[in-house]
PDB file of C-alpha atoms in Angstrom:
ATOM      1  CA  UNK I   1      -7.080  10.947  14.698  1.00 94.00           C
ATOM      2  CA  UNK I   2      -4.608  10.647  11.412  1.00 95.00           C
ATOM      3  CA  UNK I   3      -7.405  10.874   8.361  1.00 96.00           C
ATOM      4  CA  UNK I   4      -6.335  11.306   4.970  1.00 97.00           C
ATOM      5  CA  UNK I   5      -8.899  12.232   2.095  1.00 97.00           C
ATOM      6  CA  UNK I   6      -7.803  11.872  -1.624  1.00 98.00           C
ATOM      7  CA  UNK I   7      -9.353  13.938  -4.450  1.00 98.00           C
ATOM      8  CA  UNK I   8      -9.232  15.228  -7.893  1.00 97.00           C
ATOM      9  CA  UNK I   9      -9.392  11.638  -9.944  1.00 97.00           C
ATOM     10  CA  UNK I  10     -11.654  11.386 -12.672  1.00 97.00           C
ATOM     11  CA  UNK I  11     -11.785  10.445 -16.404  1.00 97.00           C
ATOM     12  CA  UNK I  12      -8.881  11.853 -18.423  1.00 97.00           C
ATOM     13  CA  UNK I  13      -7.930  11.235 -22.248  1.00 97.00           C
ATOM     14  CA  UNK I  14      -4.548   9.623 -23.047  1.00 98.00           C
ATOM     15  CA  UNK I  15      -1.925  12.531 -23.348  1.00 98.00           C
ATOM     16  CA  UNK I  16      -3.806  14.620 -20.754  1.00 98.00           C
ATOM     17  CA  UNK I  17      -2.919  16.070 -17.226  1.00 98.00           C
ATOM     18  CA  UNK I  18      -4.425  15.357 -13.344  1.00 98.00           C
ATOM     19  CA  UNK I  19      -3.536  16.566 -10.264  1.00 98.00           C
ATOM     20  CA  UNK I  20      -4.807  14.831  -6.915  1.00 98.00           C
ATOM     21  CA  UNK I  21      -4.961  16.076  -3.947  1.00 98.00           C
ATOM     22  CA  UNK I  22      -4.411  14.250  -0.391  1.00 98.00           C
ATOM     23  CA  UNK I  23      -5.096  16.288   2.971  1.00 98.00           C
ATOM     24  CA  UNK I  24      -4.237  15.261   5.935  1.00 98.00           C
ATOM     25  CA  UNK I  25      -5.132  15.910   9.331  1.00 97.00           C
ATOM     26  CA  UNK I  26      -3.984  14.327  12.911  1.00 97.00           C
ATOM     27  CA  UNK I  27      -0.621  14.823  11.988  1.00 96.00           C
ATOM     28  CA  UNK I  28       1.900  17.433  10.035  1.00 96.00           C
ATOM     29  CA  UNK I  29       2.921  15.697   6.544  1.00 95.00           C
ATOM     30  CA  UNK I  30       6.050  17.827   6.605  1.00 93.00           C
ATOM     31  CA  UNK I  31       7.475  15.521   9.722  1.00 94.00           C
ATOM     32  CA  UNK I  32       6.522  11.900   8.071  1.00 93.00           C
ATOM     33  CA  UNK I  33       7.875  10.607   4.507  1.00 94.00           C
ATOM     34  CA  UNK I  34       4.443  10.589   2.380  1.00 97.00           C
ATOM     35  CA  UNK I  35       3.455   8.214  -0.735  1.00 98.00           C
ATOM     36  CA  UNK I  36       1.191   7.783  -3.222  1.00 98.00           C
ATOM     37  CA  UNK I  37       0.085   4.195  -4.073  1.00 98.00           C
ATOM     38  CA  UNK I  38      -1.900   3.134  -6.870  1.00 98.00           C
ATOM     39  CA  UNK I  39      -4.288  -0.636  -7.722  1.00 97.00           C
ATOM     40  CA  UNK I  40      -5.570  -2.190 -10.254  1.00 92.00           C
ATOM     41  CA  UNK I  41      -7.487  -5.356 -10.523  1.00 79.00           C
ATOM     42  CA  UNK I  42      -4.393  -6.646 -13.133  1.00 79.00           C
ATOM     43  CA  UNK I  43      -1.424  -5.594 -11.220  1.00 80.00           C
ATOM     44  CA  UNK I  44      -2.566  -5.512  -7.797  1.00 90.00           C
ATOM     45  CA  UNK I  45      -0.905  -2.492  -5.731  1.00 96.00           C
ATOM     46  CA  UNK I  46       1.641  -0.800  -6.875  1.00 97.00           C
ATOM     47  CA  UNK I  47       4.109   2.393  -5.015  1.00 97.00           C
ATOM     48  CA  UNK I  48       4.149   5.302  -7.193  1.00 98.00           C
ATOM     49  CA  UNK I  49       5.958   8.098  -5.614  1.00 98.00           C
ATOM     50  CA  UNK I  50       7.747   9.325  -2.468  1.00 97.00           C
ATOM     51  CA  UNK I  51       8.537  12.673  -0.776  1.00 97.00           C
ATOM     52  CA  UNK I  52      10.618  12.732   2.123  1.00 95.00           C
ATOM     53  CA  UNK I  53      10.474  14.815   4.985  1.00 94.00           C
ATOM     54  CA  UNK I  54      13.401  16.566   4.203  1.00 94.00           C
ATOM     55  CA  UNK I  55      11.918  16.905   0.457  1.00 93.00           C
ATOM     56  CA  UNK I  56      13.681  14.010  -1.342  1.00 96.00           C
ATOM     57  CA  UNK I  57      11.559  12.555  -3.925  1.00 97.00           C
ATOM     58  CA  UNK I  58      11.512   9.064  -5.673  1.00 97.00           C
ATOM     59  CA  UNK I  59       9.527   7.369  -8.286  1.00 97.00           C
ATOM     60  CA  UNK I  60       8.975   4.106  -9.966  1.00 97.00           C
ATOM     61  CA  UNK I  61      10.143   3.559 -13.597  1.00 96.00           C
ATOM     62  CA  UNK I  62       6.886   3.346 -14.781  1.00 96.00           C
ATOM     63  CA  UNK I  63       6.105   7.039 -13.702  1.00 98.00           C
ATOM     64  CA  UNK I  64       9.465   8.393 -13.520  1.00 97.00           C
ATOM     65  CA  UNK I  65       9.320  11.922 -15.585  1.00 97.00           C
ATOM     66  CA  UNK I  66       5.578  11.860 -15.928  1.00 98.00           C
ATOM     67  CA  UNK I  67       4.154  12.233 -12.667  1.00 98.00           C
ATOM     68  CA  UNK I  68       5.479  15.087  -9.982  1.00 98.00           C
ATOM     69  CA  UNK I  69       4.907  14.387  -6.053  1.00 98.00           C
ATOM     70  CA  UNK I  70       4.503  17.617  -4.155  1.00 97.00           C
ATOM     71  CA  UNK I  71       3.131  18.749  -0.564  1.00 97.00           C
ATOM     72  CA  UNK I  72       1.662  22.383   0.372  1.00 96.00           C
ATOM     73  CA  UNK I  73       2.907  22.496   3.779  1.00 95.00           C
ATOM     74  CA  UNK I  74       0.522  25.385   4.637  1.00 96.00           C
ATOM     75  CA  UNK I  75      -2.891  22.943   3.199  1.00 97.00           C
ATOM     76  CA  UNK I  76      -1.225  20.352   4.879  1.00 97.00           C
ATOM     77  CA  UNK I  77      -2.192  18.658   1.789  1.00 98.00           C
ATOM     78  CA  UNK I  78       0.138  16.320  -0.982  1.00 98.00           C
ATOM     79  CA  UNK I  79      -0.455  16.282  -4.204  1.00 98.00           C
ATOM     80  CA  UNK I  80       0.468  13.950  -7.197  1.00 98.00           C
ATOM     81  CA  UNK I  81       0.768  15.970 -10.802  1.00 98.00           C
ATOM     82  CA  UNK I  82       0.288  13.558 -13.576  1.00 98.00           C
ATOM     83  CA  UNK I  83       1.013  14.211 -16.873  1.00 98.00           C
ATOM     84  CA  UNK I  84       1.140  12.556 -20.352  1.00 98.00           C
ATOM     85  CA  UNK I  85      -1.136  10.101 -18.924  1.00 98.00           C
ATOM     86  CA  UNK I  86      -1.968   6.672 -20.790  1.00 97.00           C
ATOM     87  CA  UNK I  87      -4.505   4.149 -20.562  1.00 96.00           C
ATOM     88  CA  UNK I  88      -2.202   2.038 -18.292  1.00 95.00           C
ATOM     89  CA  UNK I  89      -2.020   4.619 -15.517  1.00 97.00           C
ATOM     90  CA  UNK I  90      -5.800   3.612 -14.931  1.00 97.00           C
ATOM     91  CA  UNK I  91      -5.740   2.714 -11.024  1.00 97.00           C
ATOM     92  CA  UNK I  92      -7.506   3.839  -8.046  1.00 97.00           C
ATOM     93  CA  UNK I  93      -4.862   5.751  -6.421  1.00 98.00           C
ATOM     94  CA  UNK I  94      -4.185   6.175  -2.663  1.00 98.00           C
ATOM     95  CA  UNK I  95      -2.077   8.238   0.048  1.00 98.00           C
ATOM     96  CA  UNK I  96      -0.214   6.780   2.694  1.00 98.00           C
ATOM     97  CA  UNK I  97       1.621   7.904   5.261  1.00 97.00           C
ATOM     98  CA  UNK I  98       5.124   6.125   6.172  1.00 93.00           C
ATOM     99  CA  UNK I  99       5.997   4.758   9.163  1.00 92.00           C
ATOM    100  CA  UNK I 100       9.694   3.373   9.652  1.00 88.00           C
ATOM    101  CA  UNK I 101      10.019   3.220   5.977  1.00 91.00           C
ATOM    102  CA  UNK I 102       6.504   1.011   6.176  1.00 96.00           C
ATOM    103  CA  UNK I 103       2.557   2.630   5.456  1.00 97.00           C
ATOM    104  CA  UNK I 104       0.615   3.022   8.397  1.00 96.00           C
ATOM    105  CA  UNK I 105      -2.303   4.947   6.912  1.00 96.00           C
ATOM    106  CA  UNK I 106      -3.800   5.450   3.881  1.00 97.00           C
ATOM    107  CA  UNK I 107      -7.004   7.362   2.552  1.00 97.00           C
ATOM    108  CA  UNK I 108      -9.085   5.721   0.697  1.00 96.00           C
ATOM    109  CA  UNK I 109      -8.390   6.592  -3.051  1.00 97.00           C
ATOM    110  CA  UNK I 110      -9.777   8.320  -5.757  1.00 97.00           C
ATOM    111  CA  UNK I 111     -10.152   6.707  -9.135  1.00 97.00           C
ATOM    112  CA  UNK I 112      -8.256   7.448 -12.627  1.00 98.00           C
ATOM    113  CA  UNK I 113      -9.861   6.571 -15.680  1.00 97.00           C
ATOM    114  CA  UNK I 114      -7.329   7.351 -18.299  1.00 97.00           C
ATOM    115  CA  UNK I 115      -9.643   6.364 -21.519  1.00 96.00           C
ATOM    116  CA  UNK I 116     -10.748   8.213 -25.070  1.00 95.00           C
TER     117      UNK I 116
ATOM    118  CA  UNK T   1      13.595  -5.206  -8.162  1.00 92.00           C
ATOM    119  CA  UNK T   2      12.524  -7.128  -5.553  1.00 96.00           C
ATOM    120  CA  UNK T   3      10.139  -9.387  -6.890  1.00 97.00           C
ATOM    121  CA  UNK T   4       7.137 -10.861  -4.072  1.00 97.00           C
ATOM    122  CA  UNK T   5       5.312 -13.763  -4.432  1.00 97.00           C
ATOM    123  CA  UNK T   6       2.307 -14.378  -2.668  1.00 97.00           C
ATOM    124  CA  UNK T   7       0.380 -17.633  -2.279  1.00 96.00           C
ATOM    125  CA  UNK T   8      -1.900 -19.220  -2.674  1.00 97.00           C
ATOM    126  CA  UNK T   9      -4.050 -16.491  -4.704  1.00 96.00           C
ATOM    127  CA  UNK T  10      -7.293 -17.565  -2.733  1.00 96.00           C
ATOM    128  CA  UNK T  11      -7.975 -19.593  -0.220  1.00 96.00           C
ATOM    129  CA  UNK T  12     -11.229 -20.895   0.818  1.00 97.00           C
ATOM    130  CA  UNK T  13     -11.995 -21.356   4.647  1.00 96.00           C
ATOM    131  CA  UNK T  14     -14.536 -21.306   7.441  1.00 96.00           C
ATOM    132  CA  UNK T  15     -14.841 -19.622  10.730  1.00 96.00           C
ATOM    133  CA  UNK T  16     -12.978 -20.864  13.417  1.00 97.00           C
ATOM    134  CA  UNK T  17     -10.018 -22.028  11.255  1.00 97.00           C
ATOM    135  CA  UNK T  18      -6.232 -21.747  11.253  1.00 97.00           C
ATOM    136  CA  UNK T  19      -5.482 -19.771   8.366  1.00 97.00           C
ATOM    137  CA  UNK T  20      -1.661 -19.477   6.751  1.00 98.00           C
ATOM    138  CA  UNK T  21      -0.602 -17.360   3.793  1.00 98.00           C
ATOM    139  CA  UNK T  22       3.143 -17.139   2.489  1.00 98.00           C
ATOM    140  CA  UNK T  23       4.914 -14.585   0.650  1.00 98.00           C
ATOM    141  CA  UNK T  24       8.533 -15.134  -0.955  1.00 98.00           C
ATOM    142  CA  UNK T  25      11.050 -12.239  -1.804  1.00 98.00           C
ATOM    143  CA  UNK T  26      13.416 -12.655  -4.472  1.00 98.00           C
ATOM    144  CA  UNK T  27      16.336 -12.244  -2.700  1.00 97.00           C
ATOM    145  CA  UNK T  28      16.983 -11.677   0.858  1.00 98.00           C
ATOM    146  CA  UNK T  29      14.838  -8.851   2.463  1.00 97.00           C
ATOM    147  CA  UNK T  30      16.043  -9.428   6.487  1.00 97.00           C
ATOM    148  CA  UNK T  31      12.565  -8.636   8.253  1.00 97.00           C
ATOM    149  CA  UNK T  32      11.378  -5.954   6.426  1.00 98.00           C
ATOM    150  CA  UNK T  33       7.969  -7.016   6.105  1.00 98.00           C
ATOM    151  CA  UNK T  34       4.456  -5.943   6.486  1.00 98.00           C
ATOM    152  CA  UNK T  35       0.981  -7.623   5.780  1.00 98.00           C
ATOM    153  CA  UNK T  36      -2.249  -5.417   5.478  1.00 98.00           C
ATOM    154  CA  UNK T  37      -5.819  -6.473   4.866  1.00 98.00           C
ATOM    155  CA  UNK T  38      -7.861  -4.691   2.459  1.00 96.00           C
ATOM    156  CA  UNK T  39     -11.913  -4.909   2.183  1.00 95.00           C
ATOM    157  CA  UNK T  40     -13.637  -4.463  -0.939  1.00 92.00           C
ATOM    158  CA  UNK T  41     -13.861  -0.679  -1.720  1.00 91.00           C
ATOM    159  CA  UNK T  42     -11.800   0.329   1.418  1.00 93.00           C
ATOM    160  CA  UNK T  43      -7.880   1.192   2.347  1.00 93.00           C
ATOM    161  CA  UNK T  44      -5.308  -1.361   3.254  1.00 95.00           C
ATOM    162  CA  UNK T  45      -5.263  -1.919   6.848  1.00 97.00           C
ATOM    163  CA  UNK T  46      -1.686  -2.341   8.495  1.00 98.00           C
ATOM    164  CA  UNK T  47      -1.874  -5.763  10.170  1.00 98.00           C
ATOM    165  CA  UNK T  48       1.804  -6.347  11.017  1.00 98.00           C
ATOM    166  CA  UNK T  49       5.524  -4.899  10.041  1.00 98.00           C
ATOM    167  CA  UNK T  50       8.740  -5.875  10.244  1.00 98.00           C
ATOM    168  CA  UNK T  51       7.530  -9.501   9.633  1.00 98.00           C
ATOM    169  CA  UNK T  52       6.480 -10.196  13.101  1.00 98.00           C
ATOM    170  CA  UNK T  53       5.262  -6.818  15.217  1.00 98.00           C
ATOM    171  CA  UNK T  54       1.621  -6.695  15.812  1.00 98.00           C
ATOM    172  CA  UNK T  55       0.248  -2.976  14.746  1.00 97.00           C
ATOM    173  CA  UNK T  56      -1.201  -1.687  17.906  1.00 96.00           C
ATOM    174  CA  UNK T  57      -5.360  -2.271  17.476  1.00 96.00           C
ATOM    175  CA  UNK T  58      -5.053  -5.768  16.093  1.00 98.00           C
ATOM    176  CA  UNK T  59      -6.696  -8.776  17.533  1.00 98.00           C
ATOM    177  CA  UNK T  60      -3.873 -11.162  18.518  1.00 98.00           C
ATOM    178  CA  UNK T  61      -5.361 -13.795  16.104  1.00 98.00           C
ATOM    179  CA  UNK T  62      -3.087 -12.073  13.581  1.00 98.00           C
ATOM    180  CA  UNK T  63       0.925 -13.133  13.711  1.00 98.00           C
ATOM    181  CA  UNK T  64       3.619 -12.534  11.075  1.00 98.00           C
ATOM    182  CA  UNK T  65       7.139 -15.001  11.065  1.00 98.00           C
ATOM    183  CA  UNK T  66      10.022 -15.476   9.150  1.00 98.00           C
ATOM    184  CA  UNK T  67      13.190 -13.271   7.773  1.00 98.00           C
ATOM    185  CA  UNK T  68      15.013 -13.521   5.045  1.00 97.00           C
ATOM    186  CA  UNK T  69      13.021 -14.567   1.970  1.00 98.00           C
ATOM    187  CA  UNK T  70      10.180 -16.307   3.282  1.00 98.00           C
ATOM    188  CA  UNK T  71       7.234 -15.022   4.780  1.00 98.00           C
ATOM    189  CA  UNK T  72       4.129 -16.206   7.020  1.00 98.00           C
ATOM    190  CA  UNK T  73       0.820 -14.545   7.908  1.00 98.00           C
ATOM    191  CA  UNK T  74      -1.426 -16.931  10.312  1.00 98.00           C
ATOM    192  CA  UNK T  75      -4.718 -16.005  11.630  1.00 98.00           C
ATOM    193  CA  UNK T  76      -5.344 -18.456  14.147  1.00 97.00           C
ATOM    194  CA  UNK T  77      -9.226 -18.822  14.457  1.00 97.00           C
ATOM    195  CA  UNK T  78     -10.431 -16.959  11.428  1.00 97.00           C
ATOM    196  CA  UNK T  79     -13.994 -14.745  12.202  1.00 97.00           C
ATOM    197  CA  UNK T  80     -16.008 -13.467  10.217  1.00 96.00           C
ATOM    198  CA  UNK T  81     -14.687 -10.176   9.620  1.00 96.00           C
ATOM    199  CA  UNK T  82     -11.578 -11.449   8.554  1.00 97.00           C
ATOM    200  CA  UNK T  83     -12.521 -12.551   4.982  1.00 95.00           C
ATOM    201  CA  UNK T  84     -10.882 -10.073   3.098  1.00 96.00           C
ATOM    202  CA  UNK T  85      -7.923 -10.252   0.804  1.00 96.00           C
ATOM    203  CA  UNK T  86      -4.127 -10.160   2.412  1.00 98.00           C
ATOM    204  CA  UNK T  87      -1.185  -8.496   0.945  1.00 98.00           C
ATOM    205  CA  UNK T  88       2.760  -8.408   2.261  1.00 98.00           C
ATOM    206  CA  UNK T  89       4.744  -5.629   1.870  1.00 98.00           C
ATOM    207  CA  UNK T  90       8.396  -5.781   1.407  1.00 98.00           C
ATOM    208  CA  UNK T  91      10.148  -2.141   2.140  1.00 97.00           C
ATOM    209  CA  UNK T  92      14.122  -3.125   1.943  1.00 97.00           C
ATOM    210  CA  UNK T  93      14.237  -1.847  -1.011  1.00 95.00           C
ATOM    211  CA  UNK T  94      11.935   0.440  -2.202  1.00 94.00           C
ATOM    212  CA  UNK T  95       8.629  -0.818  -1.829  1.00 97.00           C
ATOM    213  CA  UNK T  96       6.670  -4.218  -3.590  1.00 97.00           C
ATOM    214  CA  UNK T  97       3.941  -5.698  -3.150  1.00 97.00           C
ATOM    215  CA  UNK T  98       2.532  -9.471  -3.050  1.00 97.00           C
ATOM    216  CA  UNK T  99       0.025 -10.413  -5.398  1.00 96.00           C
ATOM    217  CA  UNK T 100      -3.094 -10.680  -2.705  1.00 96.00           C
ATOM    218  CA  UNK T 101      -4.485 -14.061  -1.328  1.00 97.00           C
ATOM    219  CA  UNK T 102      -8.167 -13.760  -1.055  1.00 96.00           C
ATOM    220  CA  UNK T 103      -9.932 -15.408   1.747  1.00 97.00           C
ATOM    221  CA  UNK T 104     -13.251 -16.318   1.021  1.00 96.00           C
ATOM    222  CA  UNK T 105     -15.893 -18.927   3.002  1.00 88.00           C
TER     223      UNK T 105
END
């Protein structure tokens, strides 16, 4: 059974650093293209970050330089490093795993508070 | 960017009707599509992808149509655990979201 299990959200000042975790088990994350997804009640859902299989990585604009997607193949685990955070980035975020350049599954999230 | 718009933003219904929310991309996306639902506190769930293939697991109330720029999600006899808010997912180009239609009773 694919489960994923995001940690390691929390509240953070503006300016500071976070790193979540996502492991994963019923499946190898070093075979599938992994993402990290994040929602707010404003903006809805919105794609944050990519690593491919072969290691590629992607971002959107509003993260790009910031925020570092990364995978321990040995964990099995992905991980999202995010730094220089503001109060904007506040979001529950989630994992999902891609399927045919779509999400099959996701975990379900761990919550940034990015507030003074 | 691919911009998605979703509607309508909620949409009030009762069990046993046919239910039918639309999503429009800003330019052409072929038929890569997906809807999910998501339940208060909970993950997405994949409903369909590429606009019209049922994810294996879902009750065949659920159907997806269209290509292109416009987009259809039906339920055809909605239950009760289907009220739940629905989101399309376009993935030609990077990936975007809809806004959410909420279906409430």
């Amino acid at each position: 059974e694919v489960q994923l299990v995001e940690t390691g959200g929390g509240l953070i000042q503006p300016g500071g650093s976070l790193r979540l975790s996502c492991a994963a088990s019923g499946f190898t994350i070093s075979n599938n293209y992994m993402n990290w997804v994040r929602q707010t009640p404003g903006k809805g859902l919105e794609w944050v970050s990519v690593i491919y299989s072969g290691g590629g990585t992607y971002y959107a604009d509003s993260v790009e330089g910031r925020f570092t997607i990364s995978r321990d193949t040995s964990k099995n685990t992905l991980h999202l490093q995010m730094n220089s955070l503001r109060a904007e980035d506040t979001a529950v975020y989630f994992c999902a795993r891609g399927r045919s350049n779509y999400f099959d599954y996701w975990g379900q999230g761990t919550l940034v508070t990015v507030s003074s | 960017d691919i911009q998605m718009t979703q509607s309508p933003s909620t949409l009030s219904a009762s069990v046993g009707d046919r239910v039918t929310i639309t999503c429009r991309a800003s330019q052409s996306i072929s038929s890569w599509l997906a809807w999910y639902q998501q339940k208060p506190g909970k993950a997405p769930k994949l409903l369909i992808y590429k606009a019209s293939s049922l994810e294996s697991g879902v009750p065949s109330r659920f159907s997806g149509s269209g290509s292109g720029t416009e987009f259809t999600l039906t339920i055809s006899s909605l239950q009760p655990d289907d009220f739940a808010t629905y989101y399309c997912l376009q993935y030609n180009t990077y990936w975007t979201f809809g806004q959410g239609t909420k279906v409430e009773f």
